[in-house]
Amino acid sequence: MSAELKVDWTRCDARGLCLELLPELLRGDDWGYPMTTGTESAVLVPLALLEHAETAVRECPRLALRLVPGHPPTR
Amino acid sequence: MSRLRTAPRSLLGARAGGYDEHLSSLGPLPDIGAGTLIEMVTAAGLTGRGGAAFPTGRKLAAVATRRDAVVVGNGAEGEPASSKDRVLLNQAPHLVLDGLALAAQATGATSTFLYAPADILDRAVGPALRERRREQSVTLVASADSFISGQETAVVAAVQGQQALPTNAADPVFRRGVRGRPTLVQNVETLAQLALIARFGPDWFRGCGTDAEPGSRLVTVSGSVRSPAVIDIPGGSRLGDIVDWAGGPSEPLQAILVGGYHGGWVPWDEPAWHLPLTQTALQPYHAAPGAGVLLALPVRRCGLQASAEVVSYLAGQSAGQCGPCVRGLPTLAQQLGALASRRTSVAAVHELHRVTTMVDGRGACRHPDGTVRLVRSALSTFAAEVDRHLRGECTAEAYRRRA
């Protein structure tokens, strides 16, 4: 099972906690907002990083992150 | 800014007048079951006319499987280059109200709203609704005068009595919309088409347009054309024909902005004249039929300058909620403006491309994505002009000096 990390952009305030917890998946953009390190725009979380991702969801001071199970919908 | 086509069965063909005239010209709404209605709409191939072109039959079916649904007719039309919804509501409010009734019937909805600018509600929709008060109950909600007021989640917020701002809901509105109820948000032109399909059938609908774009659609043609107009055109019409129906170019043209401020520039050349207004044909230009906007840009105006002005307007229309939009759009506007006024460098153009990737897809609504689409289209359609600007030249300026 894969999971996707979703950002609620109306909440995110570029505090950067998620960037520290998930450097493998996220980097800051010019303004510090989380951006995927990959080529796809969706942030897919491999099983090995799921625990860190769950911590990020729990600890985000803005409660701006959530994990969605399964494959991301294709557009 | 309107022009009537006189065919009685067309969107704008209903003779201006009250409910009686509406009924005598088109006949009463047939009494068809919800399932049949959805089948008819699906067979007709009707797609949403608000911009996203989502198949209407599928949208109706998704809401119909749920209880206690809400239907909202969306006539907010925040797009400055579009006036088709305004013209439609003014000229044929009863057709839109018919469509609302049908959509409510098809989805088993228990509440119905119409969301549109206050002046149109006062002048056209309110009086029309009073004529049919005994048979239909619709709550009118005034829309905000902003570009994003018609975005689906902003519509839901407005109907709930909140500010018309997009929200980042986990569920799509057809599952959880107005006060948590399944909600169908449908553009007013789509609703009017529904009212025609219910009366005359899917085959009649498909008798106009092409297989890829069945039926007719309203377009707003403005800019450097002789008779700017809202026109009911066959789906998939060629760009050249559409411009001709608006009186033809009023001066030499260099490009057409297709799909509005979130759309793309199509260079005005021989192949473009024959280009059909379809998703597939417009894709290479980052454009789409969208809400049917065509804005003609004359040769004497710099395409980069025009684009910079649009992006600057769009930056000002950000709801101010999402960081990448709040920070990114003004950056794009400023960088494109610098390019247009030739205060730029090759590195700065690369930088502009890089910033688009930091904005695209990173907001609660499609405003950042649409703005990026316009920027990318400007950089590709006016690529030769970008090179000239890097050398300190501008074709439009040279043209004006010669003229």
XYZ file of C-alpha atoms in Angstrom:
478
model
C 0.000 0.000 0.000
C 1.338 3.396 -0.900
C 0.309 6.674 0.674
C 0.252 10.226 -0.559
C 1.151 13.222 1.569
C -1.227 16.121 0.961
C -0.675 19.741 1.908
C -3.563 22.009 2.829
C -2.196 25.180 1.240
C -4.706 27.355 3.062
C -3.107 26.251 6.363
C 0.578 25.806 5.501
C 2.688 28.695 6.736
C 6.152 27.459 5.716
C 7.211 26.570 9.275
C 9.453 23.884 7.784
C 9.025 21.071 10.307
C 8.032 18.601 7.584
C 11.160 19.501 5.610
C 13.309 18.425 8.546
C 11.389 15.213 9.142
C 11.193 14.130 5.511
C 14.274 15.407 3.662
C 14.066 12.370 1.360
C 10.664 13.503 0.077
C 10.456 17.250 0.635
C 12.509 20.345 0.051
C 11.605 23.977 0.608
C 10.701 26.160 -2.355
C 11.991 29.760 -2.621
C 9.627 30.794 0.164
C 10.031 27.750 2.394
C 6.837 25.921 1.434
C 7.235 22.149 1.063
C 7.845 20.856 -2.431
C 8.426 17.342 -3.665
C 12.001 16.283 -4.395
C 10.713 13.972 -7.117
C 9.575 14.672 -10.634
C 5.894 13.999 -9.987
C 3.962 16.750 -8.284
C 2.319 14.289 -5.849
C 4.310 13.366 -2.747
C 4.201 9.553 -2.644
C 5.398 8.094 0.620
C 7.241 4.744 0.442
C 6.570 2.273 3.247
C 9.995 2.851 4.803
C 9.169 6.525 5.387
C 5.561 6.098 6.452
C 6.365 6.477 10.139
C 8.215 9.749 9.561
C 5.362 10.984 7.421
C 2.876 10.155 10.173
C 5.037 12.097 12.631
C 5.047 15.068 10.258
C 1.242 14.940 9.976
C 0.923 14.793 13.763
C 3.529 17.422 14.600
C 2.842 20.056 11.909
C 2.204 23.226 13.955
C -0.365 24.338 11.370
C -2.041 20.904 11.007
C -1.618 21.348 7.282
C -0.631 17.801 6.352
C -2.600 14.659 5.853
C -1.909 11.179 4.495
C -4.239 9.703 1.939
C -4.090 5.969 1.402
C -3.816 4.302 -1.971
C -2.712 5.600 -5.315
C -3.230 9.257 -6.087
C -6.060 9.867 -8.524
C -4.824 10.440 -12.045
C -5.885 13.656 -13.720
C -22.637 43.202 -25.679
C -24.920 40.606 -27.111
C -26.255 39.309 -30.329
C -29.285 37.137 -30.722
C -29.495 34.206 -33.026
C -33.089 33.792 -33.888
C -33.473 30.016 -33.933
C -36.251 29.371 -31.404
C -34.570 26.289 -29.965
C -31.231 27.952 -29.266
C -29.987 29.218 -25.917
C -30.482 32.872 -26.685
C -33.329 32.305 -29.125
C -36.125 32.464 -26.585
C -38.040 35.668 -27.199
C -37.503 38.146 -24.437
C -40.540 38.157 -22.236
C -42.211 36.438 -19.355
C -42.943 32.875 -18.411
C -45.949 32.636 -20.745
C -43.865 33.603 -23.772
C -41.165 31.156 -22.675
C -43.687 28.314 -22.463
C -45.439 29.157 -25.705
C -42.147 29.301 -27.595
C -40.503 26.170 -26.148
C -43.387 24.228 -24.635
C -43.648 22.955 -21.062
C -40.937 20.841 -19.487
C -41.683 17.196 -20.221
C -42.311 14.970 -17.241
C -39.404 12.523 -17.388
C -37.966 10.378 -14.628
C -34.611 11.125 -13.011
C -32.915 8.064 -14.520
C -34.154 8.851 -18.024
C -33.007 12.450 -17.755
C -29.472 11.418 -16.782
C -29.428 8.911 -19.646
C -30.522 11.630 -22.083
C -27.827 14.050 -20.908
C -25.196 11.317 -21.122
C -26.328 10.337 -24.617
C -26.235 13.994 -25.648
C -22.600 14.232 -24.519
C -23.190 17.502 -22.679
C -20.159 18.814 -20.801
C -19.906 21.582 -18.200
C -19.821 25.054 -19.756
C -18.197 26.764 -16.771
C -14.715 25.904 -17.960
C -13.788 22.450 -16.724
C -15.824 20.570 -19.384
C -16.651 17.689 -17.039
C -19.312 15.307 -18.474
C -22.616 16.544 -17.014
C -24.259 13.105 -17.024
C -21.535 11.692 -14.771
C -21.743 14.657 -12.414
C -25.530 14.302 -12.118
C -25.233 10.547 -11.563
C -22.611 11.001 -8.809
C -24.922 13.300 -6.841
C -28.092 11.307 -7.633
C -26.838 8.251 -5.709
C -26.744 10.321 -2.500
C -29.496 11.579 -0.214
C -30.573 15.102 0.635
C -28.586 16.757 -2.148
C -28.203 20.459 -2.931
C -28.146 21.971 -6.423
C -26.429 25.290 -7.096
C -26.659 27.099 -10.428
C -23.391 28.976 -10.896
C -23.572 32.272 -12.797
C -20.737 34.074 -10.996
C -18.596 34.440 -14.135
C -15.579 36.100 -12.494
C -13.680 36.034 -15.781
C -13.386 39.638 -17.043
C -13.323 38.586 -20.717
C -16.531 36.552 -20.414
C -20.101 37.814 -20.402
C -22.048 34.833 -21.727
C -23.572 33.848 -18.376
C -24.685 37.429 -17.772
C -26.256 37.633 -21.249
C -27.929 34.244 -20.846
C -29.396 35.073 -17.430
C -30.656 38.406 -18.707
C -32.196 37.060 -21.899
C -33.366 33.602 -20.933
C -33.711 33.374 -17.140
C -36.568 30.886 -17.509
C -34.391 28.469 -19.453
C -31.854 28.488 -16.604
C -34.609 28.059 -13.999
C -35.957 25.130 -16.042
C -32.492 23.598 -15.939
C -32.257 24.104 -12.188
C -35.595 22.337 -11.704
C -34.452 19.454 -13.908
C -31.088 19.140 -12.137
C -32.896 19.068 -8.789
C -35.278 16.424 -10.114
C -32.452 14.309 -11.574
C -30.476 14.343 -8.320
C -33.397 14.200 -5.893
C -32.164 17.483 -4.415
C -34.135 19.088 -1.613
C -32.567 22.577 -1.806
C -31.861 24.707 -4.852
C -29.762 27.868 -5.124
C -28.856 30.278 -7.893
C -25.580 32.139 -7.434
C -25.010 35.164 -9.683
C -24.138 38.884 -9.564
C -26.663 40.890 -7.529
C -27.733 43.181 -10.395
C -28.716 40.216 -12.583
C -30.625 38.582 -9.739
C -32.531 41.849 -9.208
C -33.204 42.621 -12.828
C -33.772 39.251 -14.472
C -33.757 36.184 -12.248
C -35.806 37.551 -9.349
C -38.729 38.709 -11.542
C -38.649 35.420 -13.513
C -38.723 33.426 -10.304
C -41.696 35.402 -8.972
C -43.683 34.390 -12.064
C -43.232 30.725 -11.245
C -43.267 30.916 -7.464
C -46.022 28.352 -7.151
C -44.024 25.641 -8.886
C -40.421 26.302 -7.968
C -38.516 27.471 -4.923
C -34.983 28.758 -5.449
C -32.813 30.684 -3.006
C -30.944 33.493 -4.735
C -27.393 34.199 -3.545
C -25.444 37.242 -4.759
C -21.952 36.406 -5.984
C -18.872 38.436 -5.140
C -17.264 40.500 -7.863
C -13.971 38.607 -7.927
C -12.173 36.334 -10.360
C -12.299 33.298 -8.086
C -15.876 33.726 -6.817
C -17.064 31.014 -9.224
C -14.555 28.340 -8.174
C -16.576 25.372 -6.948
C -15.545 25.424 -3.272
C -15.885 29.235 -3.156
C -19.456 28.853 -4.446
C -20.206 26.352 -1.680
C -18.753 28.743 0.932
C -20.828 31.642 -0.399
C -24.050 29.611 -0.395
C -23.339 28.722 3.250
C -23.216 32.439 4.018
C -19.439 32.662 4.260
C -17.001 34.700 2.202
C -16.644 33.362 -1.356
C -13.180 31.880 -0.859
C -11.957 28.505 -2.088
C -11.467 25.893 0.618
C -9.247 22.867 0.813
C -11.835 20.221 1.595
C -10.755 16.597 1.818
C -13.896 15.480 -0.009
C -15.159 16.671 -3.382
C -18.314 18.815 -3.144
C -20.477 16.134 -4.793
C -19.809 14.106 -1.636
C -19.690 16.868 0.980
C -20.602 20.369 -0.127
C -23.113 22.877 1.231
C -23.390 22.175 4.985
C -21.889 18.738 4.463
C -24.586 17.719 1.981
C -23.847 16.257 -1.459
C -23.785 19.244 -3.792
C -24.085 19.726 -7.525
C -22.525 23.000 -8.688
C -23.425 23.531 -12.325
C -22.777 26.469 -14.621
C -25.941 28.293 -15.722
C -25.329 27.650 -19.437
C -25.032 23.927 -18.715
C -28.403 24.122 -16.940
C -29.981 25.914 -19.901
C -28.650 23.203 -22.233
C -30.204 20.628 -19.889
C -33.575 22.328 -20.351
C -33.255 22.095 -24.142
C -32.066 18.467 -24.130
C -34.982 17.435 -21.889
C -37.410 18.997 -24.380
C -35.885 18.084 -27.727
C -33.721 15.048 -26.955
C -30.069 14.024 -27.306
C -30.275 13.498 -31.071
C -31.497 17.047 -31.567
C -28.590 18.255 -29.387
C -26.052 16.260 -31.400
C -27.516 17.629 -34.616
C -25.342 20.653 -33.976
C -21.568 20.642 -33.346
C -19.111 17.781 -33.844
C -18.581 14.354 -32.284
C -15.828 15.765 -30.086
C -17.837 18.860 -29.102
C -21.520 18.026 -29.514
C -24.218 20.676 -29.257
C -23.935 24.412 -29.276
C -22.082 26.605 -26.834
C -21.982 30.264 -25.915
C -18.788 32.171 -26.589
C -17.767 35.717 -25.739
C -15.712 37.318 -28.501
C -14.035 40.613 -27.634
C -10.902 42.648 -28.260
C -10.057 43.803 -31.788
C -13.148 42.523 -33.590
C -15.762 44.701 -35.309
C -18.766 43.497 -33.302
C -17.794 42.130 -29.911
C -20.557 39.693 -29.009
C -21.874 36.738 -27.098
C -22.718 34.155 -29.757
C -24.343 30.737 -29.691
C -22.004 28.678 -31.892
C -21.914 25.026 -32.992
C -19.412 23.099 -30.819
C -16.027 22.624 -32.506
C -16.423 25.672 -34.770
C -13.257 27.009 -36.367
C -11.599 29.998 -34.708
C -11.707 31.914 -37.997
C -15.459 31.438 -38.338
C -16.047 32.525 -34.747
C -14.032 35.701 -35.310
C -15.994 36.316 -38.530
C -19.325 35.920 -36.691
C -18.121 38.728 -34.415
C -17.698 40.945 -37.468
C -14.130 39.892 -38.275
C -10.916 41.599 -37.165
C -11.194 45.365 -36.745
C -7.444 45.673 -37.427
C -4.536 43.268 -38.104
C -4.410 40.579 -35.397
C -1.454 38.670 -34.018
C -3.047 36.260 -31.536
C -6.259 35.164 -29.839
C -6.481 34.469 -26.141
C -8.641 31.348 -26.023
C -10.235 30.153 -22.784
C -9.868 33.400 -20.879
C -7.300 34.660 -18.384
C -6.570 31.071 -17.356
C -6.301 30.063 -21.002
C -3.699 30.307 -23.735
C -2.616 32.407 -26.708
C -3.136 30.999 -30.200
C -1.060 32.830 -32.848
C -3.326 34.321 -35.509
C -2.069 32.676 -38.682
C -3.524 30.559 -41.483
C -3.526 27.234 -39.538
C -5.100 28.948 -36.529
C -7.991 30.187 -38.659
C -8.956 26.558 -39.294
C -8.342 25.394 -35.732
C -11.512 23.956 -34.169
C -12.533 25.114 -30.694
C -11.853 21.706 -29.127
C -9.811 20.402 -26.217
C -7.474 18.387 -28.466
C -6.798 21.066 -31.064
C -6.056 23.744 -28.482
C -3.854 21.635 -26.202
C -0.557 22.545 -27.949
C -1.284 26.200 -27.091
C -1.951 25.525 -23.384
C -5.514 26.568 -24.229
C -8.942 24.911 -24.031
C -12.491 25.962 -24.972
C -12.972 26.651 -21.233
C -15.860 29.015 -20.675
C -15.805 30.036 -24.356
C -13.691 33.173 -24.241
C -11.946 34.575 -27.320
C -10.016 37.814 -26.931
C -8.406 39.187 -30.106
C -5.009 40.837 -29.694
C -4.007 43.335 -32.399
C -0.522 43.445 -33.969
C 0.066 46.885 -32.480
C -0.098 45.508 -28.934
C 2.830 43.587 -27.474
C 1.749 40.039 -26.544
C 4.195 39.945 -23.645
C 2.922 43.261 -22.341
C -0.715 42.098 -22.627
C 0.181 38.865 -20.819
C 2.025 40.757 -18.078
C -1.083 42.880 -17.516
C -3.287 39.785 -17.271
C -0.900 38.066 -14.838
C -0.693 41.234 -12.770
C -4.508 41.320 -12.591
C -4.578 37.610 -11.629
C -1.977 38.189 -8.899
C -4.292 40.835 -7.458
C -7.169 38.364 -7.553
C -5.456 35.744 -5.376
C -7.623 34.954 -2.372
C -4.482 35.364 -0.282
C -4.862 31.981 1.385
C -2.152 29.781 -0.115
C 1.547 30.655 0.152
C 2.759 29.599 -3.300
C -0.045 31.664 -4.902
C 0.440 34.686 -2.617
C 4.215 34.715 -3.151
C 4.420 33.237 -6.631
C 1.850 35.197 -8.649
C 3.282 38.666 -7.915
C 6.743 37.259 -8.712
C 5.506 35.963 -12.076
C 3.771 39.273 -12.807
C 6.863 41.262 -11.965
C 9.208 39.019 -14.000
C 6.907 38.970 -17.028
C 6.513 42.743 -16.748
C 10.299 43.164 -16.723
C 10.551 40.996 -19.834
C 7.814 42.988 -21.591
C 9.551 46.273 -20.826
C 12.928 44.814 -21.906
C 14.566 45.136 -18.478
C 15.605 41.501 -18.477
C 18.215 38.860 -19.284
C 18.388 35.255 -20.505
C 18.934 34.174 -16.884
C 15.796 36.043 -15.832
C 13.737 34.218 -18.474
C 15.014 30.874 -17.146
C 14.108 32.107 -13.678
C 10.577 32.859 -14.864
C 10.237 29.263 -16.102
C 11.567 27.982 -12.776
C 9.063 30.012 -10.737
C 6.147 28.556 -12.749
C 7.080 25.096 -11.400
C 6.888 26.433 -7.836
C 3.343 27.705 -8.365
C 1.722 25.058 -10.569
C -0.743 22.807 -8.735
C 0.078 24.255 -5.314
C -3.115 25.844 -4.095
C -6.558 25.011 -2.741
C -8.112 26.065 -6.068
C -7.016 26.212 -9.704
C -6.043 29.876 -9.661
C -2.268 29.279 -9.469
C -2.467 26.532 -12.129
C -4.480 28.717 -14.496
C -2.109 31.632 -14.069
C 0.884 29.400 -14.811
C -0.896 28.119 -17.913
C -1.229 31.681 -19.225
C 2.455 32.461 -18.489
C 3.677 29.277 -20.210
C 1.461 29.948 -23.184
C 2.795 33.523 -23.480
C 6.400 32.316 -23.352
C 5.806 29.698 -26.039
C 3.433 31.547 -28.406
C 5.478 34.751 -28.208
C 8.851 32.917 -28.094
C 10.250 34.918 -31.025
C 9.130 38.082 -29.285
C 10.927 36.973 -26.099
C 14.158 36.755 -28.115
C 13.569 40.194 -29.615
C 12.881 41.700 -26.200
C 16.160 40.193 -24.962
C 17.840 42.158 -27.772
C 15.976 45.286 -26.715
C 13.465 45.186 -29.569
C 9.669 44.919 -29.674
C 7.714 44.128 -32.853
C 4.563 45.889 -31.695
C 6.457 49.050 -30.882
C 8.193 48.998 -34.282
C 4.780 48.474 -35.944
C 3.285 51.449 -34.116
C 6.230 53.606 -35.148
C 5.728 52.658 -38.816
C 1.964 53.149 -38.690
